[in-house]
GROMACS .gro file of C-alpha atoms in nm:
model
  387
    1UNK     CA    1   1.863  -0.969  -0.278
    2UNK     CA    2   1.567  -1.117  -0.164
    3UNK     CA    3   1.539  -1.539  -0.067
    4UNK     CA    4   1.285  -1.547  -0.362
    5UNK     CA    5   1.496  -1.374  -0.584
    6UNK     CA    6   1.806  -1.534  -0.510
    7UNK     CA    7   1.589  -1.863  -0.564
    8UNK     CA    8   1.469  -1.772  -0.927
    9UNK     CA    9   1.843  -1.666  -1.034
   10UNK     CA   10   1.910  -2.000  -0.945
   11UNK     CA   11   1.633  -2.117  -1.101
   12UNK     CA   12   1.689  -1.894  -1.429
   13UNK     CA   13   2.073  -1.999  -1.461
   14UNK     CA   14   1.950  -2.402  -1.450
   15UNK     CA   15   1.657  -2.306  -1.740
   16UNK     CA   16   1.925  -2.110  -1.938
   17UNK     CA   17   2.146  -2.439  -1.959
   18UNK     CA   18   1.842  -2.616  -2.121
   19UNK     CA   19   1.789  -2.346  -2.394
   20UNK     CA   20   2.096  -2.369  -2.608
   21UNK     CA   21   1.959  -2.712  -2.697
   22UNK     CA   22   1.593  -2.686  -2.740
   23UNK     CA   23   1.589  -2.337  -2.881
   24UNK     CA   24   1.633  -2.454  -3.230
   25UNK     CA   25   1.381  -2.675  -3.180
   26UNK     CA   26   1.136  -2.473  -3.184
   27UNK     CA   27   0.955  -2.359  -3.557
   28UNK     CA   28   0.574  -2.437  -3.482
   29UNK     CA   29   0.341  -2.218  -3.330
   30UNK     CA   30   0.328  -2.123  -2.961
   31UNK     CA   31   0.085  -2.235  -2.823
   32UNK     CA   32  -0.151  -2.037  -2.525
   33UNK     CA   33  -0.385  -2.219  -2.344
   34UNK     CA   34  -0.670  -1.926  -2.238
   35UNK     CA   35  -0.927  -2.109  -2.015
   36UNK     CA   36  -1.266  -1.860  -1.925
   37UNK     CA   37  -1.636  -1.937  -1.846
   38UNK     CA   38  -1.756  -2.000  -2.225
   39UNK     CA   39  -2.089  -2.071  -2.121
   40UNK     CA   40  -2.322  -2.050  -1.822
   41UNK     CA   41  -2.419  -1.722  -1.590
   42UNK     CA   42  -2.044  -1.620  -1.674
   43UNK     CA   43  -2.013  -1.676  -2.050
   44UNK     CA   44  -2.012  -1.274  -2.143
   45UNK     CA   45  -1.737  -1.232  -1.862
   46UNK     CA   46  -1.525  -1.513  -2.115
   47UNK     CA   47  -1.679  -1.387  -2.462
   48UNK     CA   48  -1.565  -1.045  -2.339
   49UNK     CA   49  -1.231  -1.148  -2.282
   50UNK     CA   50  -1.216  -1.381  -2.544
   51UNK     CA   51  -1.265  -1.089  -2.814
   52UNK     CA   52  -0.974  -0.920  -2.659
   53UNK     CA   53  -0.718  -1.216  -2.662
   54UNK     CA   54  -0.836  -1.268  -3.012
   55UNK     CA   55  -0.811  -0.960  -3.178
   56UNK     CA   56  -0.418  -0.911  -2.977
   57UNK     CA   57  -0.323  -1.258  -3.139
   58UNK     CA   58  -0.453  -1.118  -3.454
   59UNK     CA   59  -0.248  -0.808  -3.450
   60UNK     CA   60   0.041  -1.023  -3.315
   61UNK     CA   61   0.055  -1.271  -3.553
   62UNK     CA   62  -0.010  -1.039  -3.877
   63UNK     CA   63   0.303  -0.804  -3.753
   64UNK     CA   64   0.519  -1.171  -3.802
   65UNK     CA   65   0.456  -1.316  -3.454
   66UNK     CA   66   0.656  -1.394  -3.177
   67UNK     CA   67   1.023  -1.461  -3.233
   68UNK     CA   68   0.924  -1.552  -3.617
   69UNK     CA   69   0.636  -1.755  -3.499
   70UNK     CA   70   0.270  -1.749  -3.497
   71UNK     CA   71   0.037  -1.741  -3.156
   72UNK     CA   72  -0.246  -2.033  -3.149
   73UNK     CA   73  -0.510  -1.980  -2.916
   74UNK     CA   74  -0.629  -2.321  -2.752
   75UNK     CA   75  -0.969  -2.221  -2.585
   76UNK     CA   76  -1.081  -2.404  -2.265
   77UNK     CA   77  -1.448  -2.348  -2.120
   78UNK     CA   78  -1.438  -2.367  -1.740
   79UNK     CA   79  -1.788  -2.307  -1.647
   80UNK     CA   80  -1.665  -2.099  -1.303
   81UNK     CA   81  -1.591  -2.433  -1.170
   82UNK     CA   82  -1.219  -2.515  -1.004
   83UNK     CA   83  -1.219  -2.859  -1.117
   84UNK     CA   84  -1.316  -2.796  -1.485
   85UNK     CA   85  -1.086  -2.509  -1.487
   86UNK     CA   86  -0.825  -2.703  -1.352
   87UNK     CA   87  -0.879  -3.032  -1.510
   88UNK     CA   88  -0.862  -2.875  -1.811
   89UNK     CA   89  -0.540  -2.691  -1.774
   90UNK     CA   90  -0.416  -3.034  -1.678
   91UNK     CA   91  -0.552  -3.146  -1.995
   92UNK     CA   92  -0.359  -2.863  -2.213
   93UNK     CA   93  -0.042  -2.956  -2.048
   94UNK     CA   94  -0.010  -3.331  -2.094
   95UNK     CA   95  -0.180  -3.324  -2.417
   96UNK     CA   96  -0.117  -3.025  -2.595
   97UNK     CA   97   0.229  -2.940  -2.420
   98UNK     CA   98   0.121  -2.576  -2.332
   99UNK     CA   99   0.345  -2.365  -2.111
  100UNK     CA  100   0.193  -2.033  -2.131
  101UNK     CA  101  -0.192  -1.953  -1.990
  102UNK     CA  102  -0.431  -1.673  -1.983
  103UNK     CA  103  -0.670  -1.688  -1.742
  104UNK     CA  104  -0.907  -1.846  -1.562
  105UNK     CA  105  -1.156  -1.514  -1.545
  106UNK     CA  106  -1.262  -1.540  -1.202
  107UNK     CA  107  -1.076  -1.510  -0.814
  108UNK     CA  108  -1.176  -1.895  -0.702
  109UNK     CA  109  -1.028  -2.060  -1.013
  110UNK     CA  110  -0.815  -1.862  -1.069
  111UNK     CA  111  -0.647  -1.958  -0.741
  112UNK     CA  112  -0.679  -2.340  -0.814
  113UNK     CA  113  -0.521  -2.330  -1.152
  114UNK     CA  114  -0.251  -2.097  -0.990
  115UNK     CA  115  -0.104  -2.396  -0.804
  116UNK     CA  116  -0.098  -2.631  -1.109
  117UNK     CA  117   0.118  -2.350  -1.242
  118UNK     CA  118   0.350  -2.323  -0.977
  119UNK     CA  119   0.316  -2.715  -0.977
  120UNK     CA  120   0.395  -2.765  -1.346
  121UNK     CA  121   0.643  -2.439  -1.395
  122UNK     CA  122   0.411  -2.273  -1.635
  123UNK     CA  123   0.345  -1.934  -1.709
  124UNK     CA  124  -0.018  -1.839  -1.609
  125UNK     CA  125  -0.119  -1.486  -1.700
  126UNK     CA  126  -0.453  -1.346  -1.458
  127UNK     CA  127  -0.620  -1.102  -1.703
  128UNK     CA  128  -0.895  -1.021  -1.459
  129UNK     CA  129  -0.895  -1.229  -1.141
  130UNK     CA  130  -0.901  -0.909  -0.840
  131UNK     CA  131  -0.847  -1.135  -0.513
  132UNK     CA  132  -0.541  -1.003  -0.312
  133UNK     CA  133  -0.479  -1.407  -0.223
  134UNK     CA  134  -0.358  -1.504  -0.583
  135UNK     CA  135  -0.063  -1.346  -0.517
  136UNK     CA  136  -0.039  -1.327  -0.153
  137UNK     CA  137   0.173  -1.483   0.107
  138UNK     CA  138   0.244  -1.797   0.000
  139UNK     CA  139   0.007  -1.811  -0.262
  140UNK     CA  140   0.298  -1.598  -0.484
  141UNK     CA  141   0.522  -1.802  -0.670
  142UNK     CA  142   0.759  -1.727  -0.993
  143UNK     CA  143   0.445  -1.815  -1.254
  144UNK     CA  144   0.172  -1.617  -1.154
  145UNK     CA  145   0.104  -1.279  -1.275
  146UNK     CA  146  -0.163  -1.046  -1.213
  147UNK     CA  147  -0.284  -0.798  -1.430
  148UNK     CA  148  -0.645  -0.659  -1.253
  149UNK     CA  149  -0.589  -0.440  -1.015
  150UNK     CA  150  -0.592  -0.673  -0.645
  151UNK     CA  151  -0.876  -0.591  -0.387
  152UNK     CA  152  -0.659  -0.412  -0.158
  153UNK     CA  153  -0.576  -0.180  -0.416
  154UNK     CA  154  -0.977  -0.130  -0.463
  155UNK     CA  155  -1.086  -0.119  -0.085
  156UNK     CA  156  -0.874   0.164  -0.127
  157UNK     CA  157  -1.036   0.347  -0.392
  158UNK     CA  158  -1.397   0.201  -0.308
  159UNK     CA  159  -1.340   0.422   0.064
  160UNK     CA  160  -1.269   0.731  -0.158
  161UNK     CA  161  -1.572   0.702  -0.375
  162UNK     CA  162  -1.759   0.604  -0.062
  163UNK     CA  163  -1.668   0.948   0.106
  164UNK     CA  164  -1.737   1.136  -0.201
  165UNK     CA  165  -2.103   0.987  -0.156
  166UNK     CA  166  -2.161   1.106   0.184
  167UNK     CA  167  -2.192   0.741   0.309
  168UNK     CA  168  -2.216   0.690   0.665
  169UNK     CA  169  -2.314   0.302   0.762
  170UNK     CA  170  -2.224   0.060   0.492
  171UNK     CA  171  -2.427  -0.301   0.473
  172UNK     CA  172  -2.261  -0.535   0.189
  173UNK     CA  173  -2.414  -0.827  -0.015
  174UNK     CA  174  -2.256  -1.014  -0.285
  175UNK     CA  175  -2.151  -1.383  -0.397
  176UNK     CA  176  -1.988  -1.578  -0.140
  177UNK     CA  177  -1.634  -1.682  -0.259
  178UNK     CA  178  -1.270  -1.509  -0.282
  179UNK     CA  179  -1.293  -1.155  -0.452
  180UNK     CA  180  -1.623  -1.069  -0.155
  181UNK     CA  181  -1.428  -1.129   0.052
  182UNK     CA  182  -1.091  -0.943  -0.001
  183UNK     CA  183  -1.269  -0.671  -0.140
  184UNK     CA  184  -1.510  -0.589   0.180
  185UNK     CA  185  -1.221  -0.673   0.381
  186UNK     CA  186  -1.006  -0.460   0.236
  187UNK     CA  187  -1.299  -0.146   0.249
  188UNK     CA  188  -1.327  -0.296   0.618
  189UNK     CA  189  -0.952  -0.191   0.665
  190UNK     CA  190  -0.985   0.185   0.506
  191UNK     CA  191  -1.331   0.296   0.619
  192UNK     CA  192  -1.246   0.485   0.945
  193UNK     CA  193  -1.544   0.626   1.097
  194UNK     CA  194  -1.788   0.444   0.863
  195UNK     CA  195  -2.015   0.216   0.968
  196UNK     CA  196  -2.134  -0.145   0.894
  197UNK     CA  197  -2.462  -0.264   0.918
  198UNK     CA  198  -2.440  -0.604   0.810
  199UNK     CA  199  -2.328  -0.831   0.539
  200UNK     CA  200  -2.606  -1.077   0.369
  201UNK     CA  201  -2.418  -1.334   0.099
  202UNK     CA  202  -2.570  -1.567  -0.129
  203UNK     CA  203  -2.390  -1.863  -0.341
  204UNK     CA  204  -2.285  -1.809  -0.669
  205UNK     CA  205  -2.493  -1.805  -0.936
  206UNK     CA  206  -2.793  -1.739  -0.705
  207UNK     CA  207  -3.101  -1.637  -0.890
  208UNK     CA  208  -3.346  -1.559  -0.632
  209UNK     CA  209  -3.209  -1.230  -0.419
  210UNK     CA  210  -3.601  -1.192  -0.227
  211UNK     CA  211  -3.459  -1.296   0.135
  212UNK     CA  212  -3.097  -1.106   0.041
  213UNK     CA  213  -3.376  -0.761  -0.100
  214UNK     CA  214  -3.592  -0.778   0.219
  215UNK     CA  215  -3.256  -0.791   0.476
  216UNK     CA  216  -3.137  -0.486   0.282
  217UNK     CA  217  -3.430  -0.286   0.358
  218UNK     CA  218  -3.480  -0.340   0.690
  219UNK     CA  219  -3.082  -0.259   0.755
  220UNK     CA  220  -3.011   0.089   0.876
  221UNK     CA  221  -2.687   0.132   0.642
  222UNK     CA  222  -2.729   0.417   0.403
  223UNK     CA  223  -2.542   0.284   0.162
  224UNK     CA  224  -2.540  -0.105   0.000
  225UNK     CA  225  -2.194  -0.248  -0.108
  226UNK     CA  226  -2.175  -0.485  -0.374
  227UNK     CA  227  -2.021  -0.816  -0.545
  228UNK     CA  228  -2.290  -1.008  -0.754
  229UNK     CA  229  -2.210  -0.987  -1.154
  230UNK     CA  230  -2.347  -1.076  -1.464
  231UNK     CA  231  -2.706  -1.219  -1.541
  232UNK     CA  232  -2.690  -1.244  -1.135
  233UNK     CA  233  -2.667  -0.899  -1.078
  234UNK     CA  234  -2.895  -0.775  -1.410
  235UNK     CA  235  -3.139  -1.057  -1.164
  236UNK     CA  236  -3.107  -0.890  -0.845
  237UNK     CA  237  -3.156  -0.527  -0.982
  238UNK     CA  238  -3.502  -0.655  -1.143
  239UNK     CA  239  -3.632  -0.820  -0.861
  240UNK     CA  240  -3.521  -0.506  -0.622
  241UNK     CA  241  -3.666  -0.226  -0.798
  242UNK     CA  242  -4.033  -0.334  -0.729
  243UNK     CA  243  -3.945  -0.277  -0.376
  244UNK     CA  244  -3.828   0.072  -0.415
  245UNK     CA  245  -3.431  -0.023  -0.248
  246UNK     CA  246  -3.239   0.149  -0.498
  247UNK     CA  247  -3.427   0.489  -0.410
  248UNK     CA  248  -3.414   0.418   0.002
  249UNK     CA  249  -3.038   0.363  -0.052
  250UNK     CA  250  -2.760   0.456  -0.215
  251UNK     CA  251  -2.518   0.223  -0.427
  252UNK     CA  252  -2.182   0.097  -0.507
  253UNK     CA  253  -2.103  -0.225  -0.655
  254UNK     CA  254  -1.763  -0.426  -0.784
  255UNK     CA  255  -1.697  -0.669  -1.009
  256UNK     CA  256  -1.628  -0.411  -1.317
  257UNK     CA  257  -2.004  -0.341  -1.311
  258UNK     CA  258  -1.950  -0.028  -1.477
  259UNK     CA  259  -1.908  -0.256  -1.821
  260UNK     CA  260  -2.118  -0.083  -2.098
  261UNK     CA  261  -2.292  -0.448  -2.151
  262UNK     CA  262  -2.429  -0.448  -1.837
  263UNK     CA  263  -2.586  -0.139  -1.899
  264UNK     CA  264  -2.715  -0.224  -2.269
  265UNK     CA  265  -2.863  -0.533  -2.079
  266UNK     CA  266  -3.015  -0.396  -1.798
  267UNK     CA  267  -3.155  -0.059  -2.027
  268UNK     CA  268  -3.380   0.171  -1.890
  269UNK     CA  269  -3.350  -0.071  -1.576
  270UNK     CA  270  -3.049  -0.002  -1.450
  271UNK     CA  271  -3.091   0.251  -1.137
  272UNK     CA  272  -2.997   0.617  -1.204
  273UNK     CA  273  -2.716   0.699  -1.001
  274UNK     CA  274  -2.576   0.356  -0.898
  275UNK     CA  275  -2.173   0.369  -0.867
  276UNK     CA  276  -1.945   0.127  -1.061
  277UNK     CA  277  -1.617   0.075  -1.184
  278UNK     CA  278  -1.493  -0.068  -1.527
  279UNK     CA  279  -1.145  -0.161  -1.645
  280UNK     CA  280  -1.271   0.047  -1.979
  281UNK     CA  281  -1.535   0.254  -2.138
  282UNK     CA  282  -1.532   0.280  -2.498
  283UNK     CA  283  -1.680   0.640  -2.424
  284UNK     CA  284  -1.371   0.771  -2.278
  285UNK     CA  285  -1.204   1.038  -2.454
  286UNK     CA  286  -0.812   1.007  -2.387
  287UNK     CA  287  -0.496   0.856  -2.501
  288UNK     CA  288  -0.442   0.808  -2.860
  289UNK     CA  289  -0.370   0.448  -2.810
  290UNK     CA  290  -0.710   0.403  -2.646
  291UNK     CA  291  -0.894   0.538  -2.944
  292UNK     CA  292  -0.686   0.308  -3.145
  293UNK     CA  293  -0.787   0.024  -2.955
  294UNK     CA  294  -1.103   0.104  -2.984
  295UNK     CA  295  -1.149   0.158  -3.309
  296UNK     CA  296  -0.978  -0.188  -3.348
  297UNK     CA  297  -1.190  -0.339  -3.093
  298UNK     CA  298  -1.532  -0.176  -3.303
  299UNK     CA  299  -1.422  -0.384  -3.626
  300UNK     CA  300  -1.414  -0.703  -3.458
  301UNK     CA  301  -1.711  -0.642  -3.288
  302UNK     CA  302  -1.889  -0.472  -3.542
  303UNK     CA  303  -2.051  -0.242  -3.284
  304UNK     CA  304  -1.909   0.077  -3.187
  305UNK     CA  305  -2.024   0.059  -2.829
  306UNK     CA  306  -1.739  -0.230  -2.736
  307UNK     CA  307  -1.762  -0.430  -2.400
  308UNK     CA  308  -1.498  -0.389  -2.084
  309UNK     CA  309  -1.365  -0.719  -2.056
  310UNK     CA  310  -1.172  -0.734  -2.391
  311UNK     CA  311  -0.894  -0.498  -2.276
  312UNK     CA  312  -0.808  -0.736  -1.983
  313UNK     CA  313  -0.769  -0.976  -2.237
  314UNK     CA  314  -0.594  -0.776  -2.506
  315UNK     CA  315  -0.346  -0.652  -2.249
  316UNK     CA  316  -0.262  -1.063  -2.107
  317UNK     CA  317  -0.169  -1.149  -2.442
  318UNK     CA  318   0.028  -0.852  -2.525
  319UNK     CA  319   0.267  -0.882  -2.206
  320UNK     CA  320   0.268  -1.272  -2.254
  321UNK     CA  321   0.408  -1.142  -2.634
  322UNK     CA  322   0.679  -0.911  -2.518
  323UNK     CA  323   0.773  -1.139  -2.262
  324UNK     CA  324   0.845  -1.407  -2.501
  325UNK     CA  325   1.039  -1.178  -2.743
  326UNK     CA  326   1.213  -1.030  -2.424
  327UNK     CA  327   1.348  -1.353  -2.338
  328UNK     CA  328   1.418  -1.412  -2.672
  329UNK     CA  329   1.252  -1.815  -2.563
  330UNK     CA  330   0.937  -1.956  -2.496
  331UNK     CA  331   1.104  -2.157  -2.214
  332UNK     CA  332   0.849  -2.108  -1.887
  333UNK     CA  333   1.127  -1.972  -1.661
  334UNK     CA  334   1.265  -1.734  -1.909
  335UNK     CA  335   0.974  -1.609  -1.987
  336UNK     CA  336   0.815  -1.565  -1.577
  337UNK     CA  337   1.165  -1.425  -1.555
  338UNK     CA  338   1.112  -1.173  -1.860
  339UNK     CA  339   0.743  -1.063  -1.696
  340UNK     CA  340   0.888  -0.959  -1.390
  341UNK     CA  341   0.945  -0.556  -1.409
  342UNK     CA  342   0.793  -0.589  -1.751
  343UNK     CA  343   0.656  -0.247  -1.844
  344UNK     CA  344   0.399  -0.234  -2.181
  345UNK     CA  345   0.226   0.042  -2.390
  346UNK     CA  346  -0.138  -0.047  -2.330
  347UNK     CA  347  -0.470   0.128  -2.435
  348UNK     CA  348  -0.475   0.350  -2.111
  349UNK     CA  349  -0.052   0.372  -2.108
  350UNK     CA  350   0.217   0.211  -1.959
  351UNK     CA  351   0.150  -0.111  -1.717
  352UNK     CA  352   0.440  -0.231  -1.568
  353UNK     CA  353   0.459  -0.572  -1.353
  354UNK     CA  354   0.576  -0.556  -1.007
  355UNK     CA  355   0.904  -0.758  -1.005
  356UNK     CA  356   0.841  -0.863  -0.614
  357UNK     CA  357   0.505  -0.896  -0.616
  358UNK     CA  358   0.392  -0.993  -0.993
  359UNK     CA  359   0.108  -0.777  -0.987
  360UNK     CA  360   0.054  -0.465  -1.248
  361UNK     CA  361  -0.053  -0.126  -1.219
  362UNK     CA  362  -0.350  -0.175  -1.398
  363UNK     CA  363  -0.588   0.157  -1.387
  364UNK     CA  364  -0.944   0.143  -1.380
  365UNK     CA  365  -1.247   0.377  -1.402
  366UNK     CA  366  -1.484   0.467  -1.178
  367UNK     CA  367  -1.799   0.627  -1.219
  368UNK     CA  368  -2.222   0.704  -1.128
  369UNK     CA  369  -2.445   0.601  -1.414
  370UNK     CA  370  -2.697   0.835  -1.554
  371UNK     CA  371  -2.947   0.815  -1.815
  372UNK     CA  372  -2.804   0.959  -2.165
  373UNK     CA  373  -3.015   1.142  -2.359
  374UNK     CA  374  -3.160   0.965  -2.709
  375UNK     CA  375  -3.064   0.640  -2.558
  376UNK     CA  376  -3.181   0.389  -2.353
  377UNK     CA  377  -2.842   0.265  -2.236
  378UNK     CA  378  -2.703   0.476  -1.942
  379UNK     CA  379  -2.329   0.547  -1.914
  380UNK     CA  380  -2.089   0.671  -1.591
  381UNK     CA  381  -2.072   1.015  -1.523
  382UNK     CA  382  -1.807   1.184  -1.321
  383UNK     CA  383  -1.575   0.913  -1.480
  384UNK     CA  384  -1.284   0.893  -1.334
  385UNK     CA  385  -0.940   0.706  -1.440
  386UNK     CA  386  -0.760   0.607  -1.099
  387UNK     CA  387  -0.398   0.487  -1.119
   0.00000   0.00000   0.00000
């Protein structure tokens, strides 16, 4: 047995003394504090998952609940900031007396609110957060759990769609904070006999790429790497096109670009050709309990052509569900206890949490954009579900 498992059976025997007296105490709703960016350059990222949290509660709640009781959904905007996110996770605790979070959305508050977690003995559920840190080293404790595939796992596949393009020099560009820079570090590990040609970051929610456009063009890399999302990245496509740099080099980019609402945004824009990857397509013809999903997903949104971020959502709130039941308590170290080796039917199949590292097998597409014909709004070709 390993010290931290020994430590949590200790841990687990002391929380199981506690429940004999407060689990009859417990007939109101449980209570799930989801904290995302509800407004600001990241407010579709949080809408996105919002919609899939939502519509899981839904389905939770109108099959009876969770041990006979209903889910409530207290929503927390945290503007991509640590100290919003964090001070209002704070908040949720002392005030509402929540023990169970999804989110934050992104890899640097994420990692903040991970601490209060560990701090607090909470259950915090990472629906889409990809930085190999949040559960790294001593960054891993018994509360966190990690449901988007890490950036490890991607520099992985990222070197495999990079050899499939013929790419020979790599420069990289992107926001500066956590997920850049796991991610290129991670490709940085894999790529072998690839080159790099330079790396040109800009702050987050940057809004004028001209110096990051012209540095990219004079670069000898054949092929540009990736990080900036959002109304960031629909930015930086518009203001490189005039300048020709998505037809002097080719493209990959991250952060689950391959979403269909990027695409709808960006239109006719968005550069034939350009790779991505998305945690779902609602184009993709597969599992039964994807169509499902879908066709769930479609009513809520009342559009058939349904974002990416929901499932990451959809999927936190379904493990945080079985977890609960598993346990048969909502008591925090039951319940981390419960996630661990936790394996769910999902949209794309079974996920199943690591029980040493807290970190699920998550799948994800990858894919090249191309126009589609009678539509403006370009979709991935060659699409490709990596587990």
């Amino acid at each position: 047995m390993t010290y931290r498992k020994a430590m949590k059976s200790c841990a687990l025997a002391l929380g199981t003394a506690v429940l004999a007296t407060a689990a009859m105490a417990q007939d109101g709703p449980i209570k799930v504090g989801v904290i995302l960016p509800m407004s600001g350059g990241g407010a579709y990222v949080g809408e996105g998952i919002y919609a899939g949290v939502d519509l899981a509660v839904k389905q939770v709640n109108e099959a009876g609940g969770v041990l006979g009781r209903q889910l409530q959904v207290l929503l927390r905007d945290e503007q991509l900031r640590p100290d919003v996110s964090t001070a209002a996770m704070r908040e949720l605790i002392t005030l509402e007396g929540v023990q169970h979070f999804i989110g934050p959305a992104t890899s640097a508050t994420s990692l903040a609110n991970s601490q209060i977690a560990r701090e607090e003995k909470v259950v915090n559920i990472s629906p889409s957060a990809k930085t190999e840190a949040l559960t790294a080293g001593d960054n891993l404790h018994d509360y966190i759990f990690q449901l988007a595939p890490t950036t490890d796992v991607d520099g992985v596949r990222t070197v495999e769609v990079l050899r499939g393009m013929g790419t020979e020099s790599i420069c990289f560009t992107g926001f500066d904070y956590a997920y850049t820079h796991d991610w290129f570090a991670a490709i940085r590990a894999n790529m072998g006999d690839i080159t790099e040609a330079g790396e040109f970051l800009v702050p987050m929610n940057a809004t004028d790429f001209s110096a990051t456009i012209t540095q990219l063009l004079s670069s000898d890399c054949d092929t540009i790497v990736g990080t900036q999302y959002g109304g960031s990245f629909i930015a930086f496509v518009k203001q490189a096109t005039p300048f020709g740099l998505f037809e002097s080099k080719k493209v990959l980019w991250g952060s689950n670009t391959g979403d269909h609402a990027v695409a709808a945004a960006l239109g006719a824009e968005l550069p034939s050709g350009l790779w991505a990857s998305a945690a779902d397509v609602w184009y993709y013809e597969g599992e039964d309990s994807h169509a499902a999903y879908q066709e769930a997903l479609a009513a809520y949104q009342g559009r058939k052509e349904t974002d990416m971020w929901p499932i990451t959502g959809y999927n936190a709130v379904k493990f945080l569900a079985a977890a609960i039941e598993a346990a048969g308590t909502t008591e925090p170290t039951a319940v981390a206890a419960a996630l661990e080796g936790l394996t769910i039917q999902t949209p794309l199949g079974e996920i199943t949490i690591d029980p040493e590292t807290n970190r699920a097998n998550s799948p994800e597409f990858y894919g090249r954009f191309e126009p589609q014909e009678g539509s403006d709004v370009a979709r991935m070709t060659d699409l490709r579900l990596v587990r």
